[in-house]
Amino acid sequence: PRGTLCPTRSLPVVTMPSKKSKNAQDSIAARLQLTVKSGKYTLGYRSTLKTLRSGKAKLVMIADNCPPLRKSEVEYYAMLAKTIVHHYTGSNNDLGTACGKFFRCSVMTVTDQGDSDLITSLQAQQ
């Protein structure tokens, strides 16, 4: 059984994620959809490294289940390029779905945010 037992009944109590974290995740997903519609971005590991090397990247989003070696390599390149790195709270399936695609995506780069305020909101969170 997950969680703790309820003191009045012998039923397990399941804790839900906090409302604030869920709202923050929803707002990031909504801003990401607006960026995909109106801005410029690249999906995937290889194209992310290319944009980081060329210095065009403004934001890198990495899914939770990205392999550790790949994640550390992308973070290292982003540190050299002085680019914001955001660890997306969701799997690569969730990140691909948030971008409006029907495939998985473990890493994505935003080069132009378009009408969205995704980059400025993520800078304010840090």
Backbone as a printed PyTorch tensor [residue, N CA C, xyz], in Angstrom:
tensor([[[  0.8220,  -1.1950,   0.0000],
         [  0.0000,   0.0000,   0.0000],
         [  0.8650,   1.2570,   0.0000]],

        [[  0.4890,   2.2270,  -0.8460],
         [  1.2120,   3.4780,  -0.8940],
         [  0.6340,   4.4520,   0.1160]],

        [[  1.4600,   5.3430,   0.5980],
         [  0.9840,   6.3760,   1.5080],
         [  0.8480,   5.8370,   2.9170]],

        [[  0.1130,   6.5570,   3.7510],
         [ -0.0920,   6.1690,   5.1370],
         [ -1.5320,   5.7150,   5.3220]],

        [[ -1.7950,   5.1180,   6.4820],
         [ -3.1530,   4.6610,   6.7630],
         [ -3.9400,   5.7790,   7.4400]],

        [[ -5.1890,   5.8990,   7.0830],
         [ -6.0790,   6.8970,   7.6670],
         [ -6.3440,   6.5090,   9.1230]],

        [[ -6.2880,   7.4720,  10.0790],
         [ -6.4790,   7.1100,  11.4920],
         [ -7.8940,   6.6470,  11.8230]],

        [[ -8.9090,   7.1740,  11.1440],
         [-10.2860,   6.7920,  11.4740],
         [-10.7000,   5.4970,  10.7880]],

        [[-10.1960,   5.2700,   9.5700],
         [-10.5000,   4.0320,   8.8530],
         [ -9.1830,   3.3560,   8.5280]],

        [[ -9.2420,   2.1320,   8.1370],
         [ -8.0130,   1.4290,   7.7820],
         [ -7.7810,   1.4770,   6.2760]],

        [[ -8.0800,   2.6300,   5.6620],
         [ -7.8690,   2.8180,   4.2320],
         [ -6.5960,   3.6160,   4.0130]],

        [[ -5.8550,   3.3150,   2.9660],
         [ -4.6370,   4.0880,   2.7180],
         [ -4.9790,   5.4980,   2.2410]],

        [[ -4.1830,   6.4630,   2.6690],
         [ -4.3440,   7.8480,   2.2590],
         [ -3.3200,   8.1270,   1.1650]],

        [[ -3.7820,   8.5300,   0.0010],
         [ -2.9010,   8.8210,  -1.1250],
         [ -2.7400,  10.3300,  -1.2160]],

        [[ -1.5020,  10.7900,  -1.1740],
         [ -1.2610,  12.2270,  -1.2570],
         [ -1.2020,  12.6380,  -2.7180]],

        [[ -1.8580,  13.7400,  -3.0250],
         [ -1.8730,  14.2790,  -4.3830],
         [ -0.8030,  15.3490,  -4.5010]],

        [[ -0.3310,  15.6170,  -5.7220],
         [  0.6380,  16.6950,  -5.8780],
         [  0.0130,  18.0380,  -5.5130]],

        [[  0.8410,  18.9270,  -5.0160],
         [  0.3120,  20.2140,  -4.5870],
         [ -0.2760,  20.9780,  -5.7680]],

        [[ -1.2780,  21.8040,  -5.4750],
         [ -1.9870,  22.5330,  -6.5190],
         [ -1.0660,  23.5560,  -7.1840]],

        [[ -0.1450,  24.1270,  -6.3890],
         [  0.7520,  25.1460,  -6.9240],
         [  1.6900,  24.5460,  -7.9660]],

        [[  2.2590,  23.3740,  -7.6780],
         [  3.1730,  22.7530,  -8.6370],
         [  2.4340,  22.3200,  -9.9000]],

        [[  1.2020,  21.8510,  -9.7440],
         [  0.4220,  21.4420, -10.9060],
         [  0.0660,  22.6420, -11.7760]],

        [[ -0.2980,  23.7810, -11.1460],
         [ -0.5990,  24.9920, -11.8970],
         [  0.6360,  25.5140, -12.6110]],

        [[  1.7840,  25.4570, -11.9530],
         [  3.0300,  25.9120, -12.5820],
         [  3.3520,  25.0490, -13.7940]],

        [[  3.1460,  23.7460, -13.6610],
         [  3.4140,  22.8350, -14.7730],
         [  2.4470,  23.0980, -15.9320]],

        [[  1.1800,  23.3630, -15.6180],
         [  0.1910,  23.6620, -16.6570],
         [  0.5280,  24.9690, -17.3760]],

        [[  0.9790,  25.9760, -16.6110],
         [  1.2960,  27.2550, -17.2420],
         [  2.5320,  27.1210, -18.1310]],

        [[  3.4990,  26.3050, -17.7240],
         [  4.6750,  26.0780, -18.5730],
         [  4.2580,  25.3650, -19.8500]],

        [[  3.3530,  24.3890, -19.7330],
         [  2.8780,  23.6670, -20.9210],
         [  2.1190,  24.6030, -21.8580]],

        [[  1.3160,  25.5030, -21.3000],
         [  0.5610,  26.4490, -22.1370],
         [  1.5080,  27.4220, -22.8350]],

        [[  2.4990,  27.9070, -22.1070],
         [  3.4830,  28.8140, -22.7140],
         [  4.3100,  28.0960, -23.7700]],

        [[  4.5800,  26.8260, -23.5230],
         [  5.3470,  26.0380, -24.4890],
         [  4.5490,  25.8530, -25.7780]],

        [[  3.2480,  25.6220, -25.6690],
         [  2.4020,  25.4840, -26.8610],
         [  2.3710,  26.7750, -27.6720]],

        [[  2.3370,  27.9200, -26.9770],
         [  2.3470,  29.2070, -27.6680],
         [  3.6920,  29.4400, -28.3540]],

        [[  4.7620,  29.0060, -27.7130],
         [  6.0920,  29.1210, -28.3210],
         [  6.1780,  28.2630, -29.5740]],

        [[  5.6180,  27.0630, -29.5220],
         [  5.6420,  26.1690, -30.6810],
         [  4.8470,  26.7700, -31.8340]],

        [[  3.7330,  27.4380, -31.5160],
         [  2.9080,  28.0350, -32.5780],
         [  3.5390,  29.2860, -33.1800]],

        [[  4.1460,  30.1420, -32.3340],
         [  4.5720,  31.4460, -32.8340],
         [  6.0800,  31.6530, -32.8570]],

        [[  6.8450,  30.7850, -32.2260],
         [  8.2900,  30.9950, -32.1440],
         [  9.0720,  29.9900, -32.9690]],

        [[ 10.3730,  29.9220, -32.6660],
         [ 11.2520,  28.9640, -33.3420],
         [ 11.8770,  28.0530, -32.3020]],

        [[ 11.9390,  26.7700, -32.6330],
         [ 12.4480,  25.7780, -31.7030],
         [ 13.0010,  24.5950, -32.4830]],

        [[ 13.7880,  23.7830, -31.8060],
         [ 14.2510,  22.5290, -32.3910],
         [ 13.9900,  21.4180, -31.3920]],

        [[ 13.6850,  20.2440, -31.9020],
         [ 13.4460,  19.0740, -31.0630],
         [ 14.5600,  18.0730, -31.2880]],

        [[ 15.0360,  17.4840, -30.2110],
         [ 16.0150,  16.4210, -30.3370],
         [ 17.3900,  16.7970, -29.8270]],

        [[ 18.1470,  15.7640, -29.5490],
         [ 19.4600,  15.8930, -28.9340],
         [ 20.4830,  16.4990, -29.8940]],

        [[ 20.5510,  15.9660, -31.0990],
         [ 21.5750,  16.4270, -32.0460],
         [ 21.3540,  17.8710, -32.4740]],

        [[ 20.1150,  18.2390, -32.7700],
         [ 19.8490,  19.6160, -33.1810],
         [ 20.0330,  20.5840, -32.0100]],

        [[ 19.7900,  20.1080, -30.7890],
         [ 20.0380,  20.9360, -29.6090],
         [ 21.5190,  21.2460, -29.4780]],

        [[ 22.3590,  20.2310, -29.6560],
         [ 23.8080,  20.4690, -29.5780],
         [ 24.2720,  21.4160, -30.6740]],

        [[ 23.6750,  21.2990, -31.8630],
         [ 24.0470,  22.1990, -32.9700],
         [ 23.6990,  23.6470, -32.6470]],

        [[ 22.4820,  23.8700, -32.1270],
         [ 22.0890,  25.2440, -31.8090],
         [ 22.8770,  25.7990, -30.6310]],

        [[ 23.2440,  24.9450, -29.6780],
         [ 24.0650,  25.3980, -28.5590],
         [ 25.4670,  25.7760, -29.0320]],

        [[ 26.0320,  24.9740, -29.9450],
         [ 27.3590,  25.2780, -30.4680],
         [ 27.3710,  26.5670, -31.2780]],

        [[ 26.2790,  26.8020, -32.0010],
         [ 26.2160,  28.0170, -32.8210],
         [ 25.8470,  29.2510, -31.9950]],

        [[ 25.3950,  29.0640, -30.7600],
         [ 25.0700,  30.1790, -29.8820],
         [ 23.6920,  30.7690, -30.1000]],

        [[ 22.8070,  30.0660, -30.8040],
         [ 21.4720,  30.5830, -31.0970],
         [ 20.4470,  30.2200, -30.0190]],

        [[ 20.7510,  29.2610, -29.1940],
         [ 19.7830,  28.7600, -28.2130],
         [ 19.5800,  29.7650, -27.0880]],

        [[ 18.3210,  29.9360, -26.6780],
         [ 17.9960,  30.8030, -25.5480],
         [ 17.4980,  29.9950, -24.3510]],

        [[ 16.9250,  28.8190, -24.6230],
         [ 16.3900,  27.9730, -23.5600],
         [ 16.4910,  26.5250, -23.9910]],

        [[ 16.8940,  25.6600, -23.0560],
         [ 16.9460,  24.2200, -23.3070],
         [ 16.0280,  23.5480, -22.2960]],

        [[ 15.1190,  22.6930, -22.7700],
         [ 14.2410,  21.9290, -21.8900],
         [ 14.6220,  20.4570, -21.9830]],

        [[ 14.8290,  19.8470, -20.8260],
         [ 15.2340,  18.4410, -20.7580],
         [ 14.1640,  17.6690, -19.9940]],

        [[ 13.7080,  16.5590, -20.5570],
         [ 12.6930,  15.7270, -19.8970],
         [ 13.3090,  14.9980, -18.7050]],

        [[ 12.4450,  14.5690, -17.7920],
         [ 12.9070,  13.8910, -16.5820],
         [ 13.6250,  12.5800, -16.8710]],

        [[ 13.1480,  11.8400, -17.8520],
         [ 13.7220,  10.5190, -18.0820],
         [ 14.7970,  10.5200, -19.1760]],

        [[ 15.4090,  11.6620, -19.4220],
         [ 16.5350,  11.7350, -20.3520],
         [ 17.7160,  11.0020, -19.7070]],

        [[ 18.4700,  10.2010, -20.4710],
         [ 19.5940,   9.4750, -19.8810],
         [ 20.6040,  10.4200, -19.2180]],

        [[ 21.1780,  10.0310, -18.0730],
         [ 22.0470,  10.9250, -17.3120],
         [ 23.2670,  11.4490, -18.0800]],

        [[ 23.8930,  10.6060, -18.8910],
         [ 25.0650,  11.0530, -19.6420],
         [ 24.6780,  12.1070, -20.6670]],

        [[ 23.5790,  11.8830, -21.3410],
         [ 23.0830,  12.8370, -22.3390],
         [ 22.6750,  14.1410, -21.6610]],

        [[ 22.0080,  14.0240, -20.5100],
         [ 21.5740,  15.2060, -19.7660],
         [ 22.7740,  16.0450, -19.3310]],

        [[ 23.8040,  15.3980, -18.8160],
         [ 24.9780,  16.1410, -18.3560],
         [ 25.7240,  16.7780, -19.5210]],

        [[ 25.7370,  16.1270, -20.6850],
         [ 26.3960,  16.7090, -21.8490],
         [ 25.6610,  17.9590, -22.3340]],

        [[ 24.3320,  17.8810, -22.3850],
         [ 23.5380,  19.0410, -22.8020],
         [ 23.7010,  20.1790, -21.7940]],

        [[ 23.7010,  19.8530, -20.4990],
         [ 23.8870,  20.8790, -19.4680],
         [ 25.2570,  21.5330, -19.5830]],

        [[ 26.2800,  20.7590, -19.9170],
         [ 27.6320,  21.2950, -20.0630],
         [ 27.7050,  22.2600, -21.2410]],

        [[ 27.1380,  21.8620, -22.3810],
         [ 27.1100,  22.7400, -23.5470],
         [ 26.3100,  24.0150, -23.2510]],

        [[ 25.2010,  23.8810, -22.5240],
         [ 24.3780,  25.0340, -22.1850],
         [ 25.1180,  25.9790, -21.2410]],

        [[ 25.9030,  25.4160, -20.3370],
         [ 26.6880,  26.2420, -19.4230],
         [ 27.7320,  27.0330, -20.2000]],

        [[ 28.3670,  26.4070, -21.1800],
         [ 29.3540,  27.1070, -22.0020],
         [ 28.6980,  28.1960, -22.8490]],

        [[ 27.4780,  27.9480, -23.3160],
         [ 26.7710,  28.9090, -24.1580],
         [ 25.9760,  29.9300, -23.3420]],

        [[ 26.0340,  29.8140, -22.0000],
         [ 25.2830,  30.7040, -21.1040],
         [ 23.7900,  30.7040, -21.4440]],

        [[ 23.2310,  29.5160, -21.5350],
         [ 21.8280,  29.3130, -21.8930],
         [ 21.0710,  28.7680, -20.6900]],

        [[ 19.7990,  29.1520, -20.5550],
         [ 18.9530,  28.6660, -19.4630],
         [ 18.6060,  27.2020, -19.7130]],

        [[ 18.6980,  26.3820, -18.6610],
         [ 18.2980,  24.9760, -18.7420],
         [ 17.1080,  24.7820, -17.8130]],

        [[ 16.0340,  24.2150, -18.3410],
         [ 14.8570,  23.9070, -17.5280],
         [ 14.6230,  22.4070, -17.5790]],

        [[ 14.5260,  21.7890, -16.3990],
         [ 14.2290,  20.3630, -16.3160],
         [ 12.7190,  20.2070, -16.2960]],

        [[ 12.1770,  19.7340, -17.4070],
         [ 10.7320,  19.5870, -17.5700],
         [ 10.2290,  18.4820, -16.6570]],

        [[  9.2070,  18.7810, -15.8630],
         [  8.6680,  17.7870, -14.9330],
         [  7.6820,  16.8910, -15.6650]],

        [[  8.2210,  15.9420, -16.3720],
         [  7.4210,  14.9930, -17.1380],
         [  8.3530,  14.1590, -17.9990]],

        [[  7.8380,  13.0810, -18.5160],
         [  8.6630,  12.1870, -19.3270],
         [  8.8660,  12.7730, -20.7220]],

        [[  9.6520,  12.0670, -21.5280],
         [  9.8610,  12.5110, -22.9090],
         [  8.5620,  12.4200, -23.7100]],

        [[  7.6710,  11.5110, -23.3240],
         [  6.3410,  11.4490, -23.9450],
         [  5.5580,  12.7260, -23.6620]],

        [[  5.6160,  13.1770, -22.4080],
         [  4.8920,  14.3870, -22.0090],
         [  5.4460,  15.6210, -22.7150]],

        [[  6.7670,  15.6950, -22.8430],
         [  7.3810,  16.8540, -23.5040],
         [  7.0100,  16.8920, -24.9850]],

        [[  7.0180,  15.7360, -25.6360],
         [  6.6050,  15.6830, -27.0370],
         [  5.1440,  16.0580, -27.2170]],

        [[  4.2910,  15.6070, -26.3020],
         [  2.8700,  15.9330, -26.3590],
         [  2.6460,  17.4210, -26.1060]],

        [[  3.4120,  18.0050, -25.1770],
         [  3.2830,  19.4370, -24.8890],
         [  3.6750,  20.2850, -26.0990]],

        [[  4.5570,  19.7520, -26.9250],
         [  4.9490,  20.4590, -28.1520],
         [  3.9620,  20.2290, -29.2830]],

        [[  2.9550,  19.3940, -29.0570],
         [  1.9590,  19.1300, -30.0830],
         [  2.3940,  18.0800, -31.0840]],

        [[  3.3470,  17.2530, -30.7080],
         [  3.8420,  16.2030, -31.6070],
         [  3.3430,  14.8480, -31.1210]],

        [[  3.3640,  13.8910, -32.0320],
         [  2.9280,  12.5370, -31.6880],
         [  4.1090,  11.6000, -31.4750]],

        [[  5.2420,  12.1470, -31.1090],
         [  6.4180,  11.3300, -30.8310],
         [  7.1110,  11.8400, -29.5730]],

        [[  8.0420,  11.0370, -29.0720],
         [  8.7590,  11.3900, -27.8530],
         [  9.8620,  12.3990, -28.1560]],

        [[ 10.1680,  13.2160, -27.1680],
         [ 11.2260,  14.2100, -27.3170],
         [ 11.8610,  14.4120, -25.9500]],

        [[ 13.1340,  14.0430, -25.8040],
         [ 13.7660,  14.1830, -24.4970],
         [ 14.4340,  15.5360, -24.3140]],

        [[ 14.8180,  16.2030, -25.4080],
         [ 15.4780,  17.5030, -25.3200],
         [ 14.8960,  18.4170, -26.3870]],

        [[ 14.6360,  19.6750, -26.0180],
         [ 14.2070,  20.6580, -27.0000],
         [ 14.8820,  21.9870, -26.7200]],

        [[ 15.0670,  22.7790, -27.7630],
         [ 15.7070,  24.0830, -27.6460],
         [ 14.7820,  25.1470, -28.2020]],

        [[ 14.6550,  26.2570, -27.4960],
         [ 13.8960,  27.4040, -27.9790],
         [ 14.9040,  28.4520, -28.4420]],

        [[ 14.8090,  28.8440, -29.7250],
         [ 15.7000,  29.8770, -30.2500],
         [ 14.9950,  31.2240, -30.3210]],

        [[ 13.6680,  31.2150, -30.4800],
         [ 12.8780,  32.4490, -30.4850],
         [ 11.5390,  32.1380, -29.8310]],

        [[ 11.2140,  32.8470, -28.7520],
         [  9.9980,  32.5060, -28.0100],
         [  8.7180,  33.0110, -28.6510]],

        [[  8.7850,  33.8510, -29.6410],
         [  7.5920,  34.3290, -30.3220],
         [  6.7340,  35.1860, -29.4210]],

        [[  5.4160,  34.9420, -29.4080],
         [  4.4830,  35.7270, -28.5990],
         [  4.4540,  35.2820, -27.1390]],

        [[  5.0970,  34.1870, -26.8190],
         [  5.0630,  33.6330, -25.4730],
         [  6.0520,  34.3580, -24.5640]],

        [[  5.8290,  34.2420, -23.2470],
         [  6.7900,  34.7770, -22.2800],
         [  7.4210,  33.6260, -21.4900]],

        [[  7.6960,  32.5370, -22.1880],
         [  8.2310,  31.3280, -21.5650],
         [  9.5910,  31.5870, -20.9270]],

        [[ 10.4930,  32.2050, -21.6590],
         [ 11.8620,  32.4100, -21.1530],
         [ 11.8590,  33.3690, -19.9770]],

        [[ 11.0950,  34.4620, -20.0770],
         [ 11.0750,  35.4220, -18.9760],
         [ 10.4290,  34.8260, -17.7140]],

        [[  9.4070,  33.9810, -17.8840],
         [  8.7800,  33.3550, -16.7110],
         [  9.7040,  32.3330, -16.0550]],

        [[ 10.4780,  31.6150, -16.8680],
         [ 11.4210,  30.6510, -16.2940],
         [ 12.5960,  31.3660, -15.6300]],

        [[ 12.9970,  32.5180, -16.1430],
         [ 14.0490,  33.3000, -15.4900],
         [ 13.5530,  33.8210, -14.1470]],

        [[ 12.2760,  34.1920, -14.0750],
         [ 11.7200,  34.6950, -12.8250],
         [ 11.6310,  33.5810, -11.7760]],

        [[ 11.4150,  32.3470, -12.2070],
         [ 11.3360,  31.2290, -11.2630],
         [ 12.6950,  30.9150, -10.6560]],

        [[ 13.7460,  31.1290, -11.4130],
         [ 15.0970,  30.8180, -10.9060],
         [ 15.5890,  31.9410, -10.0920]]])
